[in-house]
PDB file of C-alpha atoms in Angstrom:
ATOM      1  CA  MET A 757     -88.796 234.753 -54.809  1.00 51.00           C
ATOM      2  CA  GLU A 758     -88.664 236.729 -51.658  1.00 49.00           C
ATOM      3  CA  LYS A 759     -85.460 237.069 -49.617  1.00 52.00           C
ATOM      4  CA  LYS A 760     -86.018 236.422 -45.925  1.00 52.00           C
ATOM      5  CA  SER A 761     -83.897 238.086 -43.321  1.00 50.00           C
ATOM      6  CA  SER A 762     -82.484 236.167 -40.443  1.00 49.00           C
ATOM      7  CA  ARG A 763     -81.510 237.241 -37.012  1.00 49.00           C
ATOM      8  CA  ASP A 764     -77.957 236.700 -35.859  1.00 50.00           C
ATOM      9  CA  ARG A 765     -77.063 235.600 -32.316  1.00 50.00           C
ATOM     10  CA  ASP A 766     -77.428 239.129 -30.960  1.00 51.00           C
ATOM     11  CA  GLY A 767     -80.887 239.538 -32.411  1.00 51.00           C
ATOM     12  CA  GLU A 768     -79.690 241.916 -35.138  1.00 50.00           C
ATOM     13  CA  MET A 769     -81.114 241.625 -38.555  1.00 51.00           C
ATOM     14  CA  GLY A 770     -78.607 240.324 -40.990  1.00 51.00           C
ATOM     15  CA  GLY A 771     -78.602 239.783 -44.693  1.00 51.00           C
ATOM     16  CA  GLY A 772     -77.386 236.260 -44.555  1.00 51.00           C
ATOM     17  CA  ALA A 773     -74.514 236.889 -46.967  1.00 53.00           C
ATOM     18  CA  ALA A 774     -72.003 238.098 -44.398  1.00 57.00           C
ATOM     19  CA  HIS A 775     -70.395 235.417 -42.272  1.00 61.00           C
ATOM     20  CA  ALA A 776     -68.523 236.084 -39.060  1.00 71.00           C
ATOM     21  CA  ARG A 777     -64.929 234.875 -38.985  1.00 75.00           C
ATOM     22  CA  PRO A 778     -64.162 232.224 -36.407  1.00 73.00           C
ATOM     23  CA  PRO A 779     -62.020 233.423 -33.496  1.00 69.00           C
ATOM     24  CA  PRO A 780     -58.264 232.927 -33.899  1.00 64.00           C
ATOM     25  CA  PRO A 781     -56.840 229.777 -32.314  1.00 64.00           C
ATOM     26  CA  PRO A 782     -55.435 230.151 -28.814  1.00 62.00           C
ATOM     27  CA  SER A 783     -51.906 231.399 -28.628  1.00 60.00           C
ATOM     28  CA  ARG A 784     -49.267 228.692 -29.036  1.00 64.00           C
ATOM     29  CA  ALA A 785     -46.929 230.413 -26.595  1.00 64.00           C
ATOM     30  CA  HIS A 786     -44.867 228.218 -24.299  1.00 65.00           C
ATOM     31  CA  PRO A 787     -46.591 227.205 -21.070  1.00 65.00           C
ATOM     32  CA  PRO A 788     -45.352 228.946 -17.933  1.00 68.00           C
ATOM     33  CA  PRO A 789     -42.391 227.261 -16.260  1.00 68.00           C
ATOM     34  CA  PRO A 790     -43.181 224.941 -13.363  1.00 64.00           C
ATOM     35  CA  PRO A 791     -42.908 226.458  -9.889  1.00 62.00           C
ATOM     36  CA  PRO A 792     -39.464 226.115  -8.316  1.00 63.00           C
ATOM     37  CA  ARG A 793     -38.940 222.948  -6.320  1.00 53.00           C
ATOM     38  CA  PRO A 794     -38.540 223.407  -2.578  1.00 52.00           C
ATOM     39  CA  ARG A 795     -34.925 223.450  -1.517  1.00 51.00           C
ATOM     40  CA  ILE A 796     -34.009 220.156   0.060  1.00 46.00           C
ATOM     41  CA  GLU A 797     -31.039 220.019   2.334  1.00 45.00           C
ATOM     42  CA  PRO A 798     -28.441 217.606   1.015  1.00 44.00           C
ATOM     43  CA  ILE A 799     -28.111 214.441   3.021  1.00 42.00           C
ATOM     44  CA  ASP A 800     -24.703 212.998   3.715  1.00 44.00           C
ATOM     45  CA  ARG A 801     -25.525 209.435   2.705  1.00 39.00           C
ATOM     46  CA  GLU A 802     -22.354 208.153   4.325  1.00 41.00           C
ATOM     47  CA  LYS A 803     -23.552 209.400   7.716  1.00 46.00           C
ATOM     48  CA  ILE A 804     -27.105 208.068   7.455  1.00 50.00           C
ATOM     49  CA  GLY A 805     -27.254 204.630   8.911  1.00 58.00           C
ATOM     50  CA  SER A 806     -24.124 204.889  10.990  1.00 72.00           C
ATOM     51  CA  HIS A 807     -22.949 206.513  14.185  1.00 70.00           C
ATOM     52  CA  HIS A 808     -20.169 209.053  14.328  1.00 69.00           C
ATOM     53  CA  LYS A 809     -16.730 207.826  15.257  1.00 73.00           C
ATOM     54  CA  PRO A 810     -15.871 208.273  18.952  1.00 69.00           C
ATOM     55  CA  GLU A 811     -12.884 210.468  18.051  1.00 70.00           C
ATOM     56  CA  ASP A 812     -15.297 212.945  16.398  1.00 73.00           C
ATOM     57  CA  PHE A 813     -16.167 214.003  19.968  1.00 67.00           C
ATOM     58  CA  ALA A 814     -12.630 214.193  21.359  1.00 62.00           C
ATOM     59  CA  VAL A 815     -12.179 217.975  21.099  1.00 62.00           C
ATOM     60  CA  ARG A 816     -14.701 220.070  23.015  1.00 71.00           C
ATOM     61  CA  GLY A 817     -16.143 222.707  20.673  1.00 66.00           C
ATOM     62  CA  LYS A 818     -15.340 220.659  17.553  1.00 67.00           C
ATOM     63  CA  GLU A 819     -18.158 218.163  17.789  1.00 65.00           C
ATOM     64  CA  PRO A 820     -19.784 216.905  14.575  1.00 68.00           C
ATOM     65  CA  LYS A 821     -21.274 219.769  12.570  1.00 69.00           C
ATOM     66  CA  ASP A 822     -24.730 218.174  12.483  1.00 66.00           C
ATOM     67  CA  GLU A 823     -24.972 218.394  16.272  1.00 69.00           C
ATOM     68  CA  VAL A 824     -28.296 219.263  17.849  1.00 73.00           C
ATOM     69  CA  GLN A 825     -28.288 220.192  21.508  1.00 73.00           C
ATOM     70  CA  ILE A 826     -31.094 218.753  23.572  1.00 78.00           C
ATOM     71  CA  TYR A 827     -31.562 219.577  27.207  1.00 81.00           C
ATOM     72  CA  THR A 828     -33.470 216.828  28.920  1.00 84.00           C
ATOM     73  CA  TRP A 829     -33.920 214.871  32.134  1.00 90.00           C
ATOM     74  CA  LYS A 830     -32.370 211.516  32.917  1.00 92.00           C
ATOM     75  CA  ASP A 831     -35.844 210.003  33.131  1.00 94.00           C
ATOM     76  CA  ALA A 832     -36.528 210.858  29.464  1.00 94.00           C
ATOM     77  CA  THR A 833     -37.270 207.771  27.381  1.00 95.00           C
ATOM     78  CA  LEU A 834     -35.857 206.896  23.988  1.00 96.00           C
ATOM     79  CA  ARG A 835     -39.377 207.414  22.546  1.00 96.00           C
ATOM     80  CA  GLU A 836     -39.448 210.983  23.893  1.00 95.00           C
ATOM     81  CA  LEU A 837     -36.027 211.607  22.366  1.00 94.00           C
ATOM     82  CA  THR A 838     -37.175 210.038  19.076  1.00 93.00           C
ATOM     83  CA  ASP A 839     -40.056 212.500  18.935  1.00 93.00           C
ATOM     84  CA  LEU A 840     -37.676 215.419  19.591  1.00 92.00           C
ATOM     85  CA  VAL A 841     -35.324 214.274  16.817  1.00 90.00           C
ATOM     86  CA  LYS A 842     -38.267 213.948  14.413  1.00 92.00           C
ATOM     87  CA  GLU A 843     -39.058 217.632  15.006  1.00 91.00           C
ATOM     88  CA  VAL A 844     -35.657 218.759  13.696  1.00 88.00           C
ATOM     89  CA  ALA A 845     -34.577 216.004  11.274  1.00 89.00           C
ATOM     90  CA  PRO A 846     -36.943 215.378   8.323  1.00 91.00           C
ATOM     91  CA  GLU A 847     -35.264 212.071   7.468  1.00 91.00           C
ATOM     92  CA  ALA A 848     -36.299 210.768  10.904  1.00 91.00           C
ATOM     93  CA  ARG A 849     -39.962 211.295   9.975  1.00 92.00           C
ATOM     94  CA  ARG A 850     -39.946 208.667   7.228  1.00 93.00           C
ATOM     95  CA  ARG A 851     -42.300 205.801   8.049  1.00 91.00           C
ATOM     96  CA  ASN A 852     -39.539 203.220   7.842  1.00 92.00           C
ATOM     97  CA  ALA A 853     -36.871 205.236   9.669  1.00 93.00           C
ATOM     98  CA  LYS A 854     -35.033 203.604  12.545  1.00 92.00           C
ATOM     99  CA  LEU A 855     -33.124 205.595  15.142  1.00 92.00           C
ATOM    100  CA  SER A 856     -30.146 203.997  16.848  1.00 92.00           C
ATOM    101  CA  PHE A 857     -29.060 205.617  20.117  1.00 92.00           C
ATOM    102  CA  ALA A 858     -25.529 205.474  21.484  1.00 89.00           C
ATOM    103  CA  PHE A 859     -23.726 207.144  24.375  1.00 90.00           C
ATOM    104  CA  VAL A 860     -20.303 208.636  23.699  1.00 86.00           C
ATOM    105  CA  TYR A 861     -18.088 209.291  26.714  1.00 89.00           C
ATOM    106  CA  PRO A 862     -14.426 209.142  27.735  1.00 88.00           C
ATOM    107  CA  ASP A 863     -13.182 205.906  29.275  1.00 89.00           C
ATOM    108  CA  LYS A 864     -10.847 205.862  32.295  1.00 91.00           C
ATOM    109  CA  HIS A 865      -7.864 206.482  29.973  1.00 90.00           C
ATOM    110  CA  GLY A 866      -9.484 209.544  28.385  1.00 86.00           C
ATOM    111  CA  ARG A 867     -10.272 207.856  25.045  1.00 88.00           C
ATOM    112  CA  PHE A 868     -13.805 208.331  23.796  1.00 86.00           C
ATOM    113  CA  VAL A 869     -15.916 205.217  23.426  1.00 88.00           C
ATOM    114  CA  LEU A 870     -19.288 204.733  21.775  1.00 87.00           C
ATOM    115  CA  ARG A 871     -21.833 202.370  23.315  1.00 92.00           C
ATOM    116  CA  VAL A 872     -25.084 201.590  21.462  1.00 92.00           C
ATOM    117  CA  VAL A 873     -27.954 201.570  23.970  1.00 94.00           C
ATOM    118  CA  GLY A 874     -31.173 201.125  21.976  1.00 95.00           C
ATOM    119  CA  MET A 875     -33.134 201.445  18.767  1.00 94.00           C
ATOM    120  CA  THR A 876     -36.535 202.951  18.050  1.00 94.00           C
ATOM    121  CA  HIS A 877     -38.682 203.136  14.932  1.00 94.00           C
ATOM    122  CA  SER A 878     -40.138 206.359  13.664  1.00 91.00           C
ATOM    123  CA  SER A 879     -43.652 205.049  13.321  1.00 87.00           C
ATOM    124  CA  GLY A 880     -43.959 201.946  15.467  1.00 84.00           C
ATOM    125  CA  ARG A 881     -43.596 201.104  19.096  1.00 88.00           C
ATOM    126  CA  ARG A 882     -40.659 198.924  20.129  1.00 90.00           C
ATOM    127  CA  PRO A 883     -39.419 197.557  23.481  1.00 92.00           C
ATOM    128  CA  ASP A 884     -36.550 200.097  23.595  1.00 95.00           C
ATOM    129  CA  ASP A 885     -39.051 203.000  23.484  1.00 95.00           C
ATOM    130  CA  LEU A 886     -39.635 202.772  27.225  1.00 95.00           C
ATOM    131  CA  LYS A 887     -35.955 202.752  28.244  1.00 96.00           C
ATOM    132  CA  ALA A 888     -35.022 205.866  30.203  1.00 96.00           C
ATOM    133  CA  LEU A 889     -31.576 207.486  29.979  1.00 95.00           C
ATOM    134  CA  ALA A 890     -30.947 206.853  33.687  1.00 95.00           C
ATOM    135  CA  GLU A 891     -31.595 203.110  33.471  1.00 96.00           C
ATOM    136  CA  LEU A 892     -29.164 202.964  30.536  1.00 96.00           C
ATOM    137  CA  ASN A 893     -26.496 204.561  32.793  1.00 95.00           C
ATOM    138  CA  PHE A 894     -26.394 207.907  30.998  1.00 94.00           C
ATOM    139  CA  GLN A 895     -24.157 210.338  32.881  1.00 92.00           C
ATOM    140  CA  ILE A 896     -24.400 214.119  32.782  1.00 89.00           C
ATOM    141  CA  GLY A 897     -21.840 215.282  30.228  1.00 84.00           C
ATOM    142  CA  ASP A 898     -22.122 212.198  28.004  1.00 86.00           C
ATOM    143  CA  TYR A 899     -22.956 212.737  24.357  1.00 82.00           C
ATOM    144  CA  LEU A 900     -25.973 211.050  22.824  1.00 85.00           C
ATOM    145  CA  ASP A 901     -25.259 210.034  19.233  1.00 83.00           C
ATOM    146  CA  VAL A 902     -28.337 209.223  17.132  1.00 86.00           C
ATOM    147  CA  ALA A 903     -27.962 207.431  13.809  1.00 85.00           C
ATOM    148  CA  ILE A 904     -30.985 207.657  11.499  1.00 87.00           C
ATOM    149  CA  MET A 905     -31.363 204.603   9.302  1.00 83.00           C
TER     150      MET A 905
END
C-alpha cells in the first residue's frame, strides 16, 4: 500500500500524522466597564411644579438660587419666554412639560405678592402663548417666576 501525501491549508506537503492544535479559547477576562453616565444635575423635586414663595424675593441680591436673568421687551410673548427657558432648563424640554408664569412684585404696603398670569406647554400651542408681558400688566422691575411642571 502506498502512502499518499496531502497538502495542508497553506499548500505545504504534510505527512498526515501531525495535527494542528486548535487555537486557545478567547480570554475570559472581564468585559470593559461601561462608559461613565453623563452627570445629571439634581432636580429639587419640591420646587418643580410650584412657584417660589413671594418672600423668596423680598431681599434684593438674595433671590432664589436657581434664578436666570432674562432681558426682554414688554411685547415679548409667553411663547417666546418659554423658548428661552427651554434653552437653559432641560426639564422644560420634556414633551409633557408645562410652564406656569407668575409676576412677583411688591404691593402698596411693600409686601411681595405673586400673581399667576399664564401657562404654556413645552411642545404644544396654547391660548396663553400669544399673551405679551405688557398686556398682562408687567412692570419694569417685576420678577417673572416660572414653575416647570
